[in-house]
mmCIF file of C-alpha atoms in Angstrom:
data_model
loop_
_atom_site.group_PDB
_atom_site.id
_atom_site.type_symbol
_atom_site.label_atom_id
_atom_site.label_comp_id
_atom_site.label_asym_id
_atom_site.label_seq_id
_atom_site.Cartn_x
_atom_site.Cartn_y
_atom_site.Cartn_z
ATOM 1 C CA MET A 5 110.941 85.146 85.769
ATOM 2 C CA GLY A 6 110.072 86.765 88.593
ATOM 3 C CA ARG A 7 106.562 86.323 90.123
ATOM 4 C CA PHE A 8 105.467 89.416 89.060
ATOM 5 C CA ASP A 9 106.607 89.869 85.511
ATOM 6 C CA ASP A 10 103.696 91.817 83.548
ATOM 7 C CA ARG A 11 102.317 92.808 86.892
ATOM 8 C CA VAL A 12 101.505 96.412 87.540
ATOM 9 C CA ALA A 13 100.669 97.949 91.662
ATOM 10 C CA VAL A 14 99.838 100.488 92.908
ATOM 11 C CA ILE A 15 101.503 101.369 96.791
ATOM 12 C CA THR A 16 100.362 104.027 98.575
ATOM 13 C CA GLY A 17 102.636 105.958 101.119
ATOM 14 C CA ALA A 18 106.056 104.462 99.610
ATOM 15 C CA SER A 19 108.152 106.985 99.817
ATOM 16 C CA ARG A 20 110.152 105.451 102.369
ATOM 17 C CA GLY A 21 110.033 102.775 105.251
ATOM 18 C CA ILE A 22 107.760 99.754 104.721
ATOM 19 C CA GLY A 23 105.865 101.292 100.872
ATOM 20 C CA LEU A 24 109.009 101.396 99.484
ATOM 21 C CA ALA A 25 110.548 98.193 100.588
ATOM 22 C CA ILE A 26 107.889 96.731 99.434
ATOM 23 C CA ALA A 27 108.067 98.463 95.734
ATOM 24 C CA GLN A 28 111.386 97.140 95.789
ATOM 25 C CA ARG A 29 110.683 93.852 96.594
ATOM 26 C CA LEU A 30 107.665 93.895 93.724
ATOM 27 C CA VAL A 31 110.332 95.490 91.323
ATOM 28 C CA ASP A 32 113.003 93.237 91.613
ATOM 29 C CA GLU A 33 110.368 90.242 91.088
ATOM 30 C CA GLY A 34 109.814 91.809 87.788
ATOM 31 C CA ALA A 35 106.587 94.488 88.841
ATOM 32 C CA ARG A 36 106.393 97.690 87.246
ATOM 33 C CA VAL A 37 104.969 100.000 90.372
ATOM 34 C CA VAL A 38 103.087 103.139 90.687
ATOM 35 C CA ILE A 39 104.174 105.107 93.924
ATOM 36 C CA THR A 40 102.355 107.414 95.694
ATOM 37 C CA GLY A 41 103.164 109.812 98.739
ATOM 38 C CA ARG A 42 102.435 113.704 100.336
ATOM 39 C CA HIS A 43 106.130 115.452 99.406
ATOM 40 C CA GLN A 44 107.120 114.741 95.660
ATOM 41 C CA SER A 45 110.694 115.430 96.882
ATOM 42 C CA GLY A 46 110.472 112.230 98.858
ATOM 43 C CA LEU A 47 109.038 110.245 95.643
ATOM 44 C CA ASP A 48 111.628 111.924 93.679
ATOM 45 C CA ALA A 49 114.192 109.988 96.093
ATOM 46 C CA ALA A 50 112.201 106.943 96.094
ATOM 47 C CA LEU A 51 112.242 106.962 92.142
ATOM 48 C CA GLU A 52 115.839 107.040 92.111
ATOM 49 C CA GLN A 53 116.272 104.059 94.270
ATOM 50 C CA LEU A 54 113.642 102.105 92.280
ATOM 51 C CA GLY A 55 114.175 102.779 88.436
ATOM 52 C CA THR A 56 112.261 105.231 86.078
ATOM 53 C CA ASP A 57 112.194 102.242 83.822
ATOM 54 C CA ARG A 58 110.269 100.249 86.059
ATOM 55 C CA ALA A 59 108.675 102.880 88.540
ATOM 56 C CA SER A 60 106.682 105.852 88.123
ATOM 57 C CA ALA A 61 104.974 108.243 91.246
ATOM 58 C CA VAL A 62 102.035 110.690 91.477
ATOM 59 C CA ALA A 63 102.396 113.156 94.534
ATOM 60 C CA GLY A 64 98.987 113.591 96.699
ATOM 61 C CA ARG A 65 96.967 112.679 100.322
ATOM 62 C CA ALA A 66 95.731 109.329 100.601
ATOM 63 C CA ASP A 67 92.832 110.686 102.041
ATOM 64 C CA ASP A 68 91.740 112.825 98.931
ATOM 65 C CA ALA A 69 89.419 111.684 95.999
ATOM 66 C CA GLY A 70 91.550 113.847 93.462
ATOM 67 C CA HIS A 71 94.432 112.309 93.843
ATOM 68 C CA ARG A 72 93.151 109.179 93.931
ATOM 69 C CA GLN A 73 91.507 109.119 90.862
ATOM 70 C CA ALA A 74 94.969 111.184 89.019
ATOM 71 C CA VAL A 75 96.879 107.668 90.362
ATOM 72 C CA LEU A 76 94.257 105.234 88.654
ATOM 73 C CA ASP A 77 94.555 107.686 85.616
ATOM 74 C CA HIS A 78 98.131 107.383 85.907
ATOM 75 C CA VAL A 79 98.119 103.852 85.673
ATOM 76 C CA ARG A 80 95.628 103.010 83.018
ATOM 77 C CA GLU A 81 97.353 105.804 80.544
ATOM 78 C CA ARG A 82 100.682 104.581 81.432
ATOM 79 C CA HIS A 83 100.063 100.486 81.355
ATOM 80 C CA GLY A 84 96.476 99.730 80.917
ATOM 81 C CA ARG A 85 96.217 97.561 83.664
ATOM 82 C CA LEU A 86 96.179 97.175 87.768
ATOM 83 C CA ASP A 87 97.043 94.200 88.990
ATOM 84 C CA HIS A 88 97.767 94.729 92.759
ATOM 85 C CA LEU A 89 97.344 97.531 95.375
ATOM 86 C CA VAL A 90 98.573 97.855 99.265
ATOM 87 C CA ASN A 91 97.296 100.170 100.910
ATOM 88 C CA ASN A 92 100.359 101.253 103.325
ATOM 89 C CA ALA A 93 99.443 105.583 103.213
ATOM 90 C CA GLY A 94 98.743 105.666 107.617
ATOM 91 C CA VAL A 95 98.995 108.485 109.819
ATOM 92 C CA ASN A 96 99.580 108.391 113.580
ATOM 93 C CA PRO A 97 100.000 112.538 114.417
ATOM 94 C CA ILE A 98 99.437 111.713 118.481
ATOM 95 C CA TYR A 99 101.233 110.360 121.055
ATOM 96 C CA GLY A 100 99.707 109.797 124.849
ATOM 97 C CA PRO A 101 96.306 108.583 126.580
ATOM 98 C CA MET A 102 93.377 108.098 123.874
ATOM 99 C CA GLY A 103 91.362 109.888 126.714
ATOM 100 C CA GLU A 104 93.380 113.244 125.789
ATOM 101 C CA ALA A 105 93.587 112.625 122.289
ATOM 102 C CA ASP A 106 92.275 115.599 119.218
ATOM 103 C CA LEU A 107 89.183 114.429 118.083
ATOM 104 C CA GLY A 108 90.606 116.381 115.111
ATOM 105 C CA ALA A 109 93.716 113.939 114.895
ATOM 106 C CA VAL A 110 91.161 111.240 115.787
ATOM 107 C CA ARG A 111 89.010 111.843 112.901
ATOM 108 C CA LYS A 112 92.036 112.233 110.408
ATOM 109 C CA MET A 113 93.584 109.242 111.398
ATOM 110 C CA VAL A 114 89.877 107.806 110.666
ATOM 111 C CA ASP A 115 89.099 108.593 107.036
ATOM 112 C CA VAL A 116 93.631 107.773 106.284
ATOM 113 C CA ASN A 117 93.592 104.869 108.016
ATOM 114 C CA VAL A 118 90.065 103.481 107.242
ATOM 115 C CA ILE A 119 88.306 105.429 104.659
ATOM 116 C CA ALA A 120 90.851 105.899 102.621
ATOM 117 C CA ALA A 121 91.982 101.979 102.152
ATOM 118 C CA PHE A 122 88.112 101.390 101.548
ATOM 119 C CA GLU A 123 88.067 104.129 98.395
ATOM 120 C CA TRP A 124 91.259 103.407 97.398
ATOM 121 C CA THR A 125 90.205 99.398 96.830
ATOM 122 C CA ARG A 126 86.721 100.333 95.696
ATOM 123 C CA ASP A 127 87.884 102.541 93.036
ATOM 124 C CA ALA A 128 90.253 100.233 92.116
ATOM 125 C CA VAL A 129 88.757 97.458 91.445
ATOM 126 C CA VAL A 130 86.305 99.352 89.458
ATOM 127 C CA ALA A 131 88.925 100.520 87.488
ATOM 128 C CA GLY A 132 89.483 96.786 87.019
ATOM 129 C CA LEU A 133 91.639 95.963 89.787
ATOM 130 C CA GLY A 134 92.992 92.116 88.696
ATOM 131 C CA SER A 135 94.703 89.863 91.240
ATOM 132 C CA SER A 136 94.720 90.916 95.105
ATOM 133 C CA VAL A 137 95.027 93.641 97.854
ATOM 134 C CA VAL A 138 96.736 93.976 100.837
ATOM 135 C CA ASN A 139 96.057 95.991 103.547
ATOM 136 C CA ILE A 140 99.613 97.283 106.344
ATOM 137 C CA ALA A 141 97.389 96.920 109.400
ATOM 138 C CA SER A 142 99.253 96.648 113.166
ATOM 139 C CA THR A 143 99.410 94.233 115.964
ATOM 140 C CA SER A 144 98.225 97.555 117.650
ATOM 141 C CA GLY A 145 95.074 96.683 116.314
ATOM 142 C CA LEU A 146 95.215 93.513 117.583
ATOM 143 C CA GLY A 147 94.893 94.380 121.799
ATOM 144 C CA ALA A 148 95.566 97.815 123.665
ATOM 145 C CA SER A 149 98.669 99.388 122.952
ATOM 146 C CA ARG A 150 99.896 101.778 125.035
ATOM 147 C CA GLY A 151 100.303 105.718 123.835
ATOM 148 C CA ILE A 152 99.281 105.115 120.558
ATOM 149 C CA ALA A 153 95.671 103.416 121.345
ATOM 150 C CA PHE A 154 93.277 105.360 118.639
ATOM 151 C CA TYR A 155 96.081 104.430 115.880
ATOM 152 C CA GLY A 156 95.271 100.423 117.029
ATOM 153 C CA VAL A 157 91.484 101.361 117.037
ATOM 154 C CA THR A 158 91.963 102.208 113.284
ATOM 155 C CA LYS A 159 94.414 99.469 112.416
ATOM 156 C CA ALA A 160 91.740 97.369 114.374
ATOM 157 C CA ALA A 161 89.477 98.324 111.793
ATOM 158 C CA LEU A 162 91.718 97.834 108.946
ATOM 159 C CA ILE A 163 91.564 94.282 109.617
ATOM 160 C CA GLY A 164 87.962 94.087 110.298
ATOM 161 C CA LEU A 165 87.423 95.904 106.778
ATOM 162 C CA THR A 166 89.953 93.440 105.133
ATOM 163 C CA LYS A 167 87.453 90.292 105.987
ATOM 164 C CA GLN A 168 84.833 92.233 104.666
ATOM 165 C CA LEU A 169 86.155 93.371 101.251
ATOM 166 C CA ALA A 170 87.540 89.762 100.874
ATOM 167 C CA ALA A 171 84.287 88.241 101.363
ATOM 168 C CA GLU A 172 82.390 90.813 98.450
ATOM 169 C CA PHE A 173 85.092 90.556 96.056
ATOM 170 C CA ALA A 174 85.802 87.151 95.988
ATOM 171 C CA PRO A 175 86.242 85.576 93.566
ATOM 172 C CA ALA A 176 87.666 87.680 91.382
ATOM 173 C CA ILE A 177 89.972 89.972 93.773
ATOM 174 C CA ARG A 178 92.044 88.130 97.069
ATOM 175 C CA VAL A 179 92.154 90.710 100.125
ATOM 176 C CA ASN A 180 94.727 89.849 102.924
ATOM 177 C CA ALA A 181 96.299 92.262 105.313
ATOM 178 C CA VAL A 182 99.810 91.762 107.364
ATOM 179 C CA ALA A 183 100.041 93.088 111.563
ATOM 180 C CA PRO A 184 103.591 94.094 112.257
ATOM 181 C CA ALA A 185 105.170 95.116 115.472
ATOM 182 C CA VAL A 186 107.583 98.022 115.371
ATOM 183 C CA ILE A 187 109.659 98.422 112.115
ATOM 184 C CA LYS A 188 112.317 101.035 112.433
ATOM 185 C CA THR A 189 111.026 103.200 110.184
ATOM 186 C CA ALA A 190 110.775 107.420 110.696
ATOM 187 C CA PHE A 191 107.384 106.541 111.121
ATOM 188 C CA ALA A 192 107.930 104.300 114.142
ATOM 189 C CA ARG A 193 110.727 106.223 115.850
ATOM 190 C CA THR A 194 109.111 106.821 118.674
ATOM 191 C CA LEU A 195 108.635 103.680 119.739
ATOM 192 C CA TYR A 196 112.601 102.928 120.103
ATOM 193 C CA GLU A 197 114.341 105.662 119.518
ATOM 194 C CA GLY A 198 117.388 106.092 122.412
ATOM 195 C CA ARG A 199 116.497 102.795 123.459
ATOM 196 C CA GLU A 200 116.608 100.293 121.106
ATOM 197 C CA GLU A 201 117.931 97.197 123.209
ATOM 198 C CA GLU A 202 115.130 97.661 125.442
ATOM 199 C CA ALA A 203 112.833 97.643 122.859
ATOM 200 C CA SER A 204 114.200 94.770 121.418
ATOM 201 C CA ALA A 205 114.065 92.780 124.546
ATOM 202 C CA ARG A 206 110.562 91.786 124.787
ATOM 203 C CA TYR A 207 110.759 89.633 121.280
ATOM 204 C CA PRO A 208 112.254 86.214 121.090
ATOM 205 C CA LEU A 209 114.038 86.902 118.121
ATOM 206 C CA LYS A 210 116.396 89.835 119.608
ATOM 207 C CA ARG A 211 115.568 92.658 117.094
ATOM 208 C CA LEU A 212 112.663 94.941 116.020
ATOM 209 C CA GLY A 213 111.975 94.616 112.567
ATOM 210 C CA GLU A 214 113.221 96.135 109.192
ATOM 211 C CA PRO A 215 111.071 97.071 106.674
ATOM 212 C CA GLU A 216 112.301 94.004 104.512
ATOM 213 C CA ASP A 217 110.290 92.328 107.386
ATOM 214 C CA VAL A 218 107.489 93.308 105.901
ATOM 215 C CA ALA A 219 107.807 93.556 102.224
ATOM 216 C CA GLY A 220 108.501 89.576 101.730
ATOM 217 C CA PRO A 221 105.242 88.461 102.964
ATOM 218 C CA VAL A 222 103.221 91.285 101.372
ATOM 219 C CA ALA A 223 104.775 89.844 98.018
ATOM 220 C CA PHE A 224 103.101 86.727 98.847
ATOM 221 C CA LEU A 225 99.519 87.463 99.269
ATOM 222 C CA LEU A 226 100.186 89.888 96.531
ATOM 223 C CA SER A 227 101.143 86.760 94.240
ATOM 224 C CA ASP A 228 99.956 83.694 92.812
ATOM 225 C CA ASP A 229 101.718 81.653 95.655
ATOM 226 C CA ALA A 230 98.575 82.776 98.051
ATOM 227 C CA ALA A 231 96.112 81.890 95.218
ATOM 228 C CA TRP A 232 94.065 80.024 97.838
ATOM 229 C CA VAL A 233 95.032 82.545 100.997
ATOM 230 C CA THR A 234 91.767 85.636 101.194
ATOM 231 C CA ALA A 235 90.538 87.453 104.056
ATOM 232 C CA GLN A 236 93.316 86.652 106.249
ATOM 233 C CA THR A 237 95.886 88.796 108.463
ATOM 234 C CA ILE A 238 99.600 87.460 108.795
ATOM 235 C CA VAL A 239 101.145 88.861 112.294
ATOM 236 C CA ILE A 240 105.091 89.811 111.907
ATOM 237 C CA ASP A 241 106.225 90.649 115.396
ATOM 238 C CA GLY A 242 109.401 88.999 115.701
ATOM 239 C CA GLY A 243 107.502 86.352 117.523
ATOM 240 C CA ALA A 244 106.258 88.480 120.655
ATOM 241 C CA SER A 245 102.956 87.223 120.636
ATOM 242 C CA VAL A 246 104.201 84.293 121.891
ATOM 243 C CA GLY A 247 105.234 86.287 125.007
ATOM 244 C CA PRO A 248 108.552 88.262 126.369
ATOM 245 C CA ALA A 249 111.827 86.712 125.090
ATOM 246 C CA ALA A 250 113.487 84.716 127.174
#
């Protein structure tokens, strides 16, 4: 018996990287998953890995209300239940000083990284969400972050949103978050590509994170093993928060 036998999960932004690793972990532990992403080709590749007997996909933008409704309709028609939601979809279209940030890009980050997570959670609860939510935040939301400053602002907002939603939806629904540091994904490539050894040096565990390093804690928070855990943000940073590596 797996921890997620007979459970159904929706994972947004799961065609690759952290989202796909979470989907794989849940499938490995017995879940059926519905993944989302902007591009059908990426979702098709993810389904080849996950297996169409345990996974299905709906393409669309995370901040599009029509897409969100299509996903929830698909879940109802295919599975008849929804137990878990992972708000993983996020964007960071700019890199550089926050004072030079394009306001259109700033608004897009707020729409996808914060408002969409709120709307996915609220609509999933209305659709009958039965157990738990995990939001994918970032250590950039815990302090100042050079180069990705406004992305960090949106992740700080997501951490605050996590606490508010946990308070409002308790006791029926638990809402938690994780805050990873740099994870080796295409999304974070700008932060380490060509200088991975240098980027890894500040971590006491002497390496960057892998998507699977995030998937495990997320699976814990979604599962009944975390039945008395809500409104929390687990930091996944290879020890960086305690200071530079010796």
